[in-house]
XYZ file of C-alpha atoms in Angstrom:
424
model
C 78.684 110.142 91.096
C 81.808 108.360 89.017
C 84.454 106.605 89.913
C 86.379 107.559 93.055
C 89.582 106.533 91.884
C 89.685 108.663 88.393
C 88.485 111.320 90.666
C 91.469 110.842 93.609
C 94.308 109.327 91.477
C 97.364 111.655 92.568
C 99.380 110.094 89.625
C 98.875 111.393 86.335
C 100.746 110.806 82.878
C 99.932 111.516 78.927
C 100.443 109.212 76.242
C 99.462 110.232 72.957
C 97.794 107.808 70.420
C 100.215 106.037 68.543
C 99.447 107.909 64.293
C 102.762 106.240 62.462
C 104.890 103.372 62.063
C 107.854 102.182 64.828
C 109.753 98.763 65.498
C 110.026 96.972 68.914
C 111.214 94.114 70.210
C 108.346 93.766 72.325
C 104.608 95.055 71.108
C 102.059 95.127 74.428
C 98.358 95.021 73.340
C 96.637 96.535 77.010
C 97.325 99.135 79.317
C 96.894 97.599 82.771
C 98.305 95.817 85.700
C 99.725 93.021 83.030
C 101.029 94.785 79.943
C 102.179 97.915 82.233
C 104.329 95.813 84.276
C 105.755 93.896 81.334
C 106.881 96.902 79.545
C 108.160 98.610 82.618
C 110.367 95.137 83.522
C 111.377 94.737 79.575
C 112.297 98.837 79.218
C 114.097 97.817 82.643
C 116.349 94.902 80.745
C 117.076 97.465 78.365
C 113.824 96.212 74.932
C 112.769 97.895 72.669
C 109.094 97.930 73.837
C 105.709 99.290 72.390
C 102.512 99.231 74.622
C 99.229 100.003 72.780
C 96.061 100.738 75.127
C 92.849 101.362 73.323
C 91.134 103.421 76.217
C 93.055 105.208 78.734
C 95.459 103.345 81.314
C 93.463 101.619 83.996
C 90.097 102.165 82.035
C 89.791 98.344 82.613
C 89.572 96.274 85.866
C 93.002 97.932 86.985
C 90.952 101.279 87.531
C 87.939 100.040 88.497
C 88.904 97.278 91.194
C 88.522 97.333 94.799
C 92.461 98.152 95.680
C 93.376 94.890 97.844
C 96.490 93.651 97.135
C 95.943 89.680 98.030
C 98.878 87.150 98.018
C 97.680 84.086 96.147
C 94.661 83.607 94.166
C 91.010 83.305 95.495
C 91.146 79.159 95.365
C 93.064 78.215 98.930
C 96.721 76.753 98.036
C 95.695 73.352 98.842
C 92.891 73.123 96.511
C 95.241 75.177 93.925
C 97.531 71.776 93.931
C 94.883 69.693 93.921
C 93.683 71.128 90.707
C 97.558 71.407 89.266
C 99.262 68.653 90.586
C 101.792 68.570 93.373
C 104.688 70.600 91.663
C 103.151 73.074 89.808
C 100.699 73.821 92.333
C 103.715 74.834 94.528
C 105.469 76.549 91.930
C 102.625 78.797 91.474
C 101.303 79.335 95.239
C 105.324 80.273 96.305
C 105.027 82.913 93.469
C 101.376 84.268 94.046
C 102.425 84.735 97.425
C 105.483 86.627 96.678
C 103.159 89.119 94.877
C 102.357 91.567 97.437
C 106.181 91.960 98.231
C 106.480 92.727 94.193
C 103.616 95.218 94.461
C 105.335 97.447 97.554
C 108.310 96.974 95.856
C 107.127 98.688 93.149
C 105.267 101.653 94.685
C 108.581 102.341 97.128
C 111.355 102.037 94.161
C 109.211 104.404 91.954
C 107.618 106.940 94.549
C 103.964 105.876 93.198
C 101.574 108.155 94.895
C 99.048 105.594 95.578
C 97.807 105.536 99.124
C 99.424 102.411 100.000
C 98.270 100.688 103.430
C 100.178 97.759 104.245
C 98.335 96.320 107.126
C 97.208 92.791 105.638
C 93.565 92.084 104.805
C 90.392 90.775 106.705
C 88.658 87.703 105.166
C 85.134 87.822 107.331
C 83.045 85.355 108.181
C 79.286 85.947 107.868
C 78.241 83.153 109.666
C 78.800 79.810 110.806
C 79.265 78.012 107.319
C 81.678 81.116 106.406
C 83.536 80.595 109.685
C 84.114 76.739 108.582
C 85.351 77.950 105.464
C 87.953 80.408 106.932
C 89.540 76.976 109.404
C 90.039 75.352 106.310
C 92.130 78.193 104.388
C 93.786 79.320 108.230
C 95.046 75.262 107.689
C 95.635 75.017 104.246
C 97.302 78.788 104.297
C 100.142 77.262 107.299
C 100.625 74.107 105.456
C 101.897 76.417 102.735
C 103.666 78.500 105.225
C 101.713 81.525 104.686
C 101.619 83.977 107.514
C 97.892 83.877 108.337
C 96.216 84.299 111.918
C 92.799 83.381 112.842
C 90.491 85.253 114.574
C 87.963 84.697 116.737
C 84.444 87.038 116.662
C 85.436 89.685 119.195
C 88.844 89.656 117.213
C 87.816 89.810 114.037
C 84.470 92.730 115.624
C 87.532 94.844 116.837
C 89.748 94.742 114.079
C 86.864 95.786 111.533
C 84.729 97.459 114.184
C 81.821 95.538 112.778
C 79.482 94.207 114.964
C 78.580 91.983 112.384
C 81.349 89.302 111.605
C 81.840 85.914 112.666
C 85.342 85.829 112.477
C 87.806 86.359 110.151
C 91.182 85.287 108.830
C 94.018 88.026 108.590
C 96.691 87.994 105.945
C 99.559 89.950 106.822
C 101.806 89.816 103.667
C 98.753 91.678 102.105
C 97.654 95.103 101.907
C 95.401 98.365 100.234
C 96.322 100.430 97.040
C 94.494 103.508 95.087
C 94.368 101.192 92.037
C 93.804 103.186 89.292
C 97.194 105.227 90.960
C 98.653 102.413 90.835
C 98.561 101.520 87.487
C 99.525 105.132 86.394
C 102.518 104.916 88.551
C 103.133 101.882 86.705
C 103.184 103.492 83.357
C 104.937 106.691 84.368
C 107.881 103.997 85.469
C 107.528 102.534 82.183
C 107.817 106.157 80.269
C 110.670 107.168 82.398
C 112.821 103.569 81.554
C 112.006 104.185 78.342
C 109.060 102.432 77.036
C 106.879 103.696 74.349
C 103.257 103.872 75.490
C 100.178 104.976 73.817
C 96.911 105.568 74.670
C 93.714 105.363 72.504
C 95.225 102.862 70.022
C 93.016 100.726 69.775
C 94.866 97.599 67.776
C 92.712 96.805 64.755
C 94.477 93.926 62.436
C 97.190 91.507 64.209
C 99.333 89.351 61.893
C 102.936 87.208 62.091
C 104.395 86.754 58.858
C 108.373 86.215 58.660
C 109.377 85.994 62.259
C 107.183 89.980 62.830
C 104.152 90.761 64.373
C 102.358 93.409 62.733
C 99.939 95.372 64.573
C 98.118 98.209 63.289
C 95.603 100.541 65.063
C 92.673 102.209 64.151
C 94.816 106.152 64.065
C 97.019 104.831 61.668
C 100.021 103.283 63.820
C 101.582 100.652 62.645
C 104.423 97.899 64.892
C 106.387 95.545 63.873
C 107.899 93.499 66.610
C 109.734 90.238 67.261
C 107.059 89.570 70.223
C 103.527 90.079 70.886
C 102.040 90.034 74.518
C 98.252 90.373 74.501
C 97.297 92.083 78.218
C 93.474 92.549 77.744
C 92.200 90.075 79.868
C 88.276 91.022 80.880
C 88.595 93.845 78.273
C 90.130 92.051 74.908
C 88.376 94.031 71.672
C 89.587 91.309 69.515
C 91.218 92.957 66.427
C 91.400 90.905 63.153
C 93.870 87.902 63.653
C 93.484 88.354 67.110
C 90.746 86.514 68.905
C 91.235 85.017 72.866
C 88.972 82.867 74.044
C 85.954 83.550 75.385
C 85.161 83.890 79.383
C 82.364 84.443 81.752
C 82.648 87.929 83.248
C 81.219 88.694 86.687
C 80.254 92.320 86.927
C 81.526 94.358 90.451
C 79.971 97.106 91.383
C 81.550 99.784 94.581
C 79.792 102.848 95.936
C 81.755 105.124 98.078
C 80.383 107.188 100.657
C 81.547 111.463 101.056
C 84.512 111.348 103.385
C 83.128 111.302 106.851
C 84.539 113.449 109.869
C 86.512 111.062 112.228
C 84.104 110.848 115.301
C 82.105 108.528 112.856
C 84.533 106.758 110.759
C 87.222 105.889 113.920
C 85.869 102.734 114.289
C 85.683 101.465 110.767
C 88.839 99.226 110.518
C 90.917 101.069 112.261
C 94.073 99.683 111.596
C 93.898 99.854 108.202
C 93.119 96.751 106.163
C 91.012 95.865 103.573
C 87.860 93.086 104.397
C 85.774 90.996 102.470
C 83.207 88.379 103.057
C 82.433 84.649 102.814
C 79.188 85.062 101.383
C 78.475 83.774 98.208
C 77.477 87.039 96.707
C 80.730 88.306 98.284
C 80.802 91.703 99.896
C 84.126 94.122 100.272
C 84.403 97.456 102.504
C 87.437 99.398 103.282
C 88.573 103.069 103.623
C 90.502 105.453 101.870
C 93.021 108.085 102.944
C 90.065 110.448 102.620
C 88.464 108.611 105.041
C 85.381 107.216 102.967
C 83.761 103.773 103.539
C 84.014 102.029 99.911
C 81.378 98.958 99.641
C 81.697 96.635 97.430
C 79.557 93.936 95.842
C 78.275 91.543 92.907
C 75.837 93.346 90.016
C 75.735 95.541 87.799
C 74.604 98.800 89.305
C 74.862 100.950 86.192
C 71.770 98.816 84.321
C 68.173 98.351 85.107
C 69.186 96.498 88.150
C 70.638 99.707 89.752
C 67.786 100.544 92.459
C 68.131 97.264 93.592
C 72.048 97.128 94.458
C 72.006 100.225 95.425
C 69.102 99.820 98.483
C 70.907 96.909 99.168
C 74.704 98.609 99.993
C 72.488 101.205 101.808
C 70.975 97.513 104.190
C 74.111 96.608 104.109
C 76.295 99.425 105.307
C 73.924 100.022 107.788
C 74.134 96.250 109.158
C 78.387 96.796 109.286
C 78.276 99.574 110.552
C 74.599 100.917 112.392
C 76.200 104.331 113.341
C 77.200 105.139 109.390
C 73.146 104.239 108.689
C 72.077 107.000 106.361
C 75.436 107.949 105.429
C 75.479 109.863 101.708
C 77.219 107.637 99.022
C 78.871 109.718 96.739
C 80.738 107.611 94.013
C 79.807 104.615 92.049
C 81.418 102.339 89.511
C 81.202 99.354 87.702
C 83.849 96.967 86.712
C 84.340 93.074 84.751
C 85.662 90.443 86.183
C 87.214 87.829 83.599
C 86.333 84.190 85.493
C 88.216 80.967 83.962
C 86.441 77.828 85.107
C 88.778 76.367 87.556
C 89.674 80.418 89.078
C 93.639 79.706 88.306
C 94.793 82.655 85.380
C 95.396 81.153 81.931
C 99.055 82.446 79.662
C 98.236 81.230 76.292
C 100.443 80.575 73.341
C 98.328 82.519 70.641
C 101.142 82.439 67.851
C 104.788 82.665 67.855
C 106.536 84.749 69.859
C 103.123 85.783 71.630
C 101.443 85.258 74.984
C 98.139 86.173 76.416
C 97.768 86.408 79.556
C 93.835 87.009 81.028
C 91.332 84.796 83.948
C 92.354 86.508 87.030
C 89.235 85.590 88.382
C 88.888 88.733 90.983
C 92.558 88.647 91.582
C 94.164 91.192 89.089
C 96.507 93.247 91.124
C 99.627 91.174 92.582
C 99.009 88.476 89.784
C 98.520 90.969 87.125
C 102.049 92.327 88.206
C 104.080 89.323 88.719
C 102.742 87.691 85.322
C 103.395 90.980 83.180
C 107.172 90.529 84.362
C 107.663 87.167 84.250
C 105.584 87.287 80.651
C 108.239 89.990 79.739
C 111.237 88.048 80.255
C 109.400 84.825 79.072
C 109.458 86.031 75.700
C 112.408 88.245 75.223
C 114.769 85.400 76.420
C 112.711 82.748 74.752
C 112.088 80.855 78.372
C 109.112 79.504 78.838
C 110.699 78.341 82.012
C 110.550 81.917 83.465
C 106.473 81.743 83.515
C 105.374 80.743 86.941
C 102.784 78.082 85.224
C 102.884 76.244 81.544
C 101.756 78.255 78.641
C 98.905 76.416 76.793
C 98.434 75.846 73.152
C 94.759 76.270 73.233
C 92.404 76.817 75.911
C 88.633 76.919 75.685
C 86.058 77.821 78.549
C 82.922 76.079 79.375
C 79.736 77.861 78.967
C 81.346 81.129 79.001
C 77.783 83.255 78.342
C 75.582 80.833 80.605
C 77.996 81.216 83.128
C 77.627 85.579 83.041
C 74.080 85.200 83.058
C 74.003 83.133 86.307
C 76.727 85.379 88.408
C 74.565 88.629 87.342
C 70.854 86.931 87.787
C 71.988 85.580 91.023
C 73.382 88.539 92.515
C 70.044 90.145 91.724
C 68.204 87.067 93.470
C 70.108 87.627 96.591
C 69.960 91.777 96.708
C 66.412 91.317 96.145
C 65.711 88.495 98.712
C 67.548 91.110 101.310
C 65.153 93.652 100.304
C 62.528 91.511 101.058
C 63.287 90.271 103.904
C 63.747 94.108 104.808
C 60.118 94.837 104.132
C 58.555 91.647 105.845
């Protein structure tokens, strides 16, 4: 068991930890999606740029994430400007949707090995009230001019070759990566336009004095740097002088089956895409190039509650897809998912000449890359403008812990009511 993608990442790269003292224009605190793609796009423009990860690249939710590349955020792009107000809701929908098309970009320019699958995604219905839910994102998706289609149940049954959708709505600008690839490729890029990266630098002790930030780590490196970009989001270790606010994390769990011969798997979305569900304790499947089944779902299934996830991705495989009932699951991972209380991602002014960006809310991959650039040239050109929403001054979450405690006890609740309603 482990997780599939540190065992099939084709892209590899060594940083060493970061043991004495350099200058930068640009110091990155976070080795994923975010503070990858900033220092690639601020190498790119030709900074002086220092990225400091404490763990390995993608040890966070960029390694440990399900691999769809989505075009917007989870909230539909109507309620997204209902929540921002008419202009900046725009802004920021016309640029989350342009994320995908950053992504590929990305992965072609640089030749990162990372199984990408360009075939949109499947957003299933599970019933009737799911199916309700999908009409109103089909409209809201067209009002924003987003190139999303409908489908009715024998649609949406043949494109997943589950028997057990209602429907679904299909997303073509979207798509499937290897993620923790992905983020690798992303730092190999980086290396090779000239970025400094480091790996298990752990930043200890954060402080501005004199127009510097000076960051030191726990092996003895030291940075000084005329901007600071924190890119921890559900993984922060808040050194001194450094503390972000506080979130509710929803824990993700995937197990991934051995890869199955291709008389069994044929039918299992055969063109390609990635699916979730509209349930409330959401469910994801897809495949990989290997041709495993990779389920997805709320929980924690490396803590006592492990038995109980795990009979219920067996249930639920099984209901997707009868003919893979009994099939051997042969990977399994846990990641965090940092939530903000409205779902829309937070950039935060934490000093001067520093952002923080974190609150993807499930959504890491397209919006983790588009913000990292757009952070990047944010702060080396001193234009706030360049952000695709307004940096805050101070932000502060509601209920952060209560909030965790409900996500995991009621993904427990509704593994265990299937298991239940199993036995009766």
């Amino acid at each position: 068991m482990g997780n599939l993608w540190e065992t099939s990442a084709a892209e590899q790269i060594a940083a060493p930890p970061l043991e004495h003292e350099v200058s930068a224009d640009l110091a990155i605190v976070g080795g994923g999606y975010t503070g990858l793609s900033a220092a690639l796009h601020a190498a790119e423009r030709g900074a002086r740029v220092v990225l400091l990860e404490a763990d390995r690249f993608g040890a966070g939710g960029s390694g440990r994430n399900v691999g769809l590349v989505n075009a917007g955020l989870w909230l539909p792009p109507g309620d997204l400007i209902d929540l921002m107000g008419e202009d900046a809701g725009r802004r920021f929908n016309t640029a989350m949707g342009q994320g995908p098309d950053a992504v590929f970009d990305l992965i072609e320019r640089h030749g990162i090995a990372c199984e990408p699958v360009r075939a949109g995604t499947l957003h299933c219905a599970h019933g009737h009230a799911g199916m309700e839910d999908l009409r109103r994102r089909h409209a809201q998706g067209l009002a924003a001019g987003a190139p999303v289609t409908l489908l009715s149940a024998a649609e949406a049954r043949a494109r997943t070759g589950s028997p057990a959708v209602q429907g679904a709505l299909h997303d073509a600008r979207a798509g499937t990566i290897q993620p923790l690839a992905y983020a690798r490729g992303l730092a190999r890029a980086a290396q090779e336009a000239g970025a400094r990266l480091h790996e298990t630098s752990q930043v200890t002790e954060t402080q501005y004095e004199n127009g510097v930030w000076r960051l030191v780590t726990g092996q003895g490196g030291r940075v000084a740097a005329r901007h600071l970009l924190f890119a921890t989001n559900g993984y922060h270790r808040a050194p001194r002088g450094g503390d972000l606010p506080r979130l509710a994390v929803l824990h993700f769990f995937q197990l991934a089956t051995e890869p199955l011969p291709e008389d069994r798997i044929a039918e299992v979305l055969p063109g390609g895409e990635g699916a979730w569900d509209t349930g409330t304790v959401m469910t994801s499947f897809r495949r990989d190039a290997a041709g495993r089944v990779i389920l997805g779902g709320m929980g924690r299934a490396d803590g006592l509650a492990r038995g109980l996830h795990h009979g219920w991705a067996r249930r639920k495989l099984a209901a997707l897809y009868p003919a893979l009932a009994g099939a051997r699951f042969e990977h399994e991972w846990t990641g965090r998912i940092a939530v903000t209380g409205d779902h829309i991602p937070k950039v935060l002014e934490p000093g001067r000449g520093a952002l923080a960006v974190f609150g993807y809310s499930g959504r890491g991959i397209a919006p983790g890359t588009m913000l990292g650039r757009a952070a990047a040239e944010a702060l080396l050109e001193d234009r706030p403008e360049a952000l695709p929403l307004s940096p805050l001054a101070s932000y502060e979450d509601s209920a952060p812990r209560l909030r965790s405690l409900i996500y995991e006890a009621g993904a427990m609740a509704w593994h265990l009511a299937g298991a239940r309603m199993r036995r009766g």
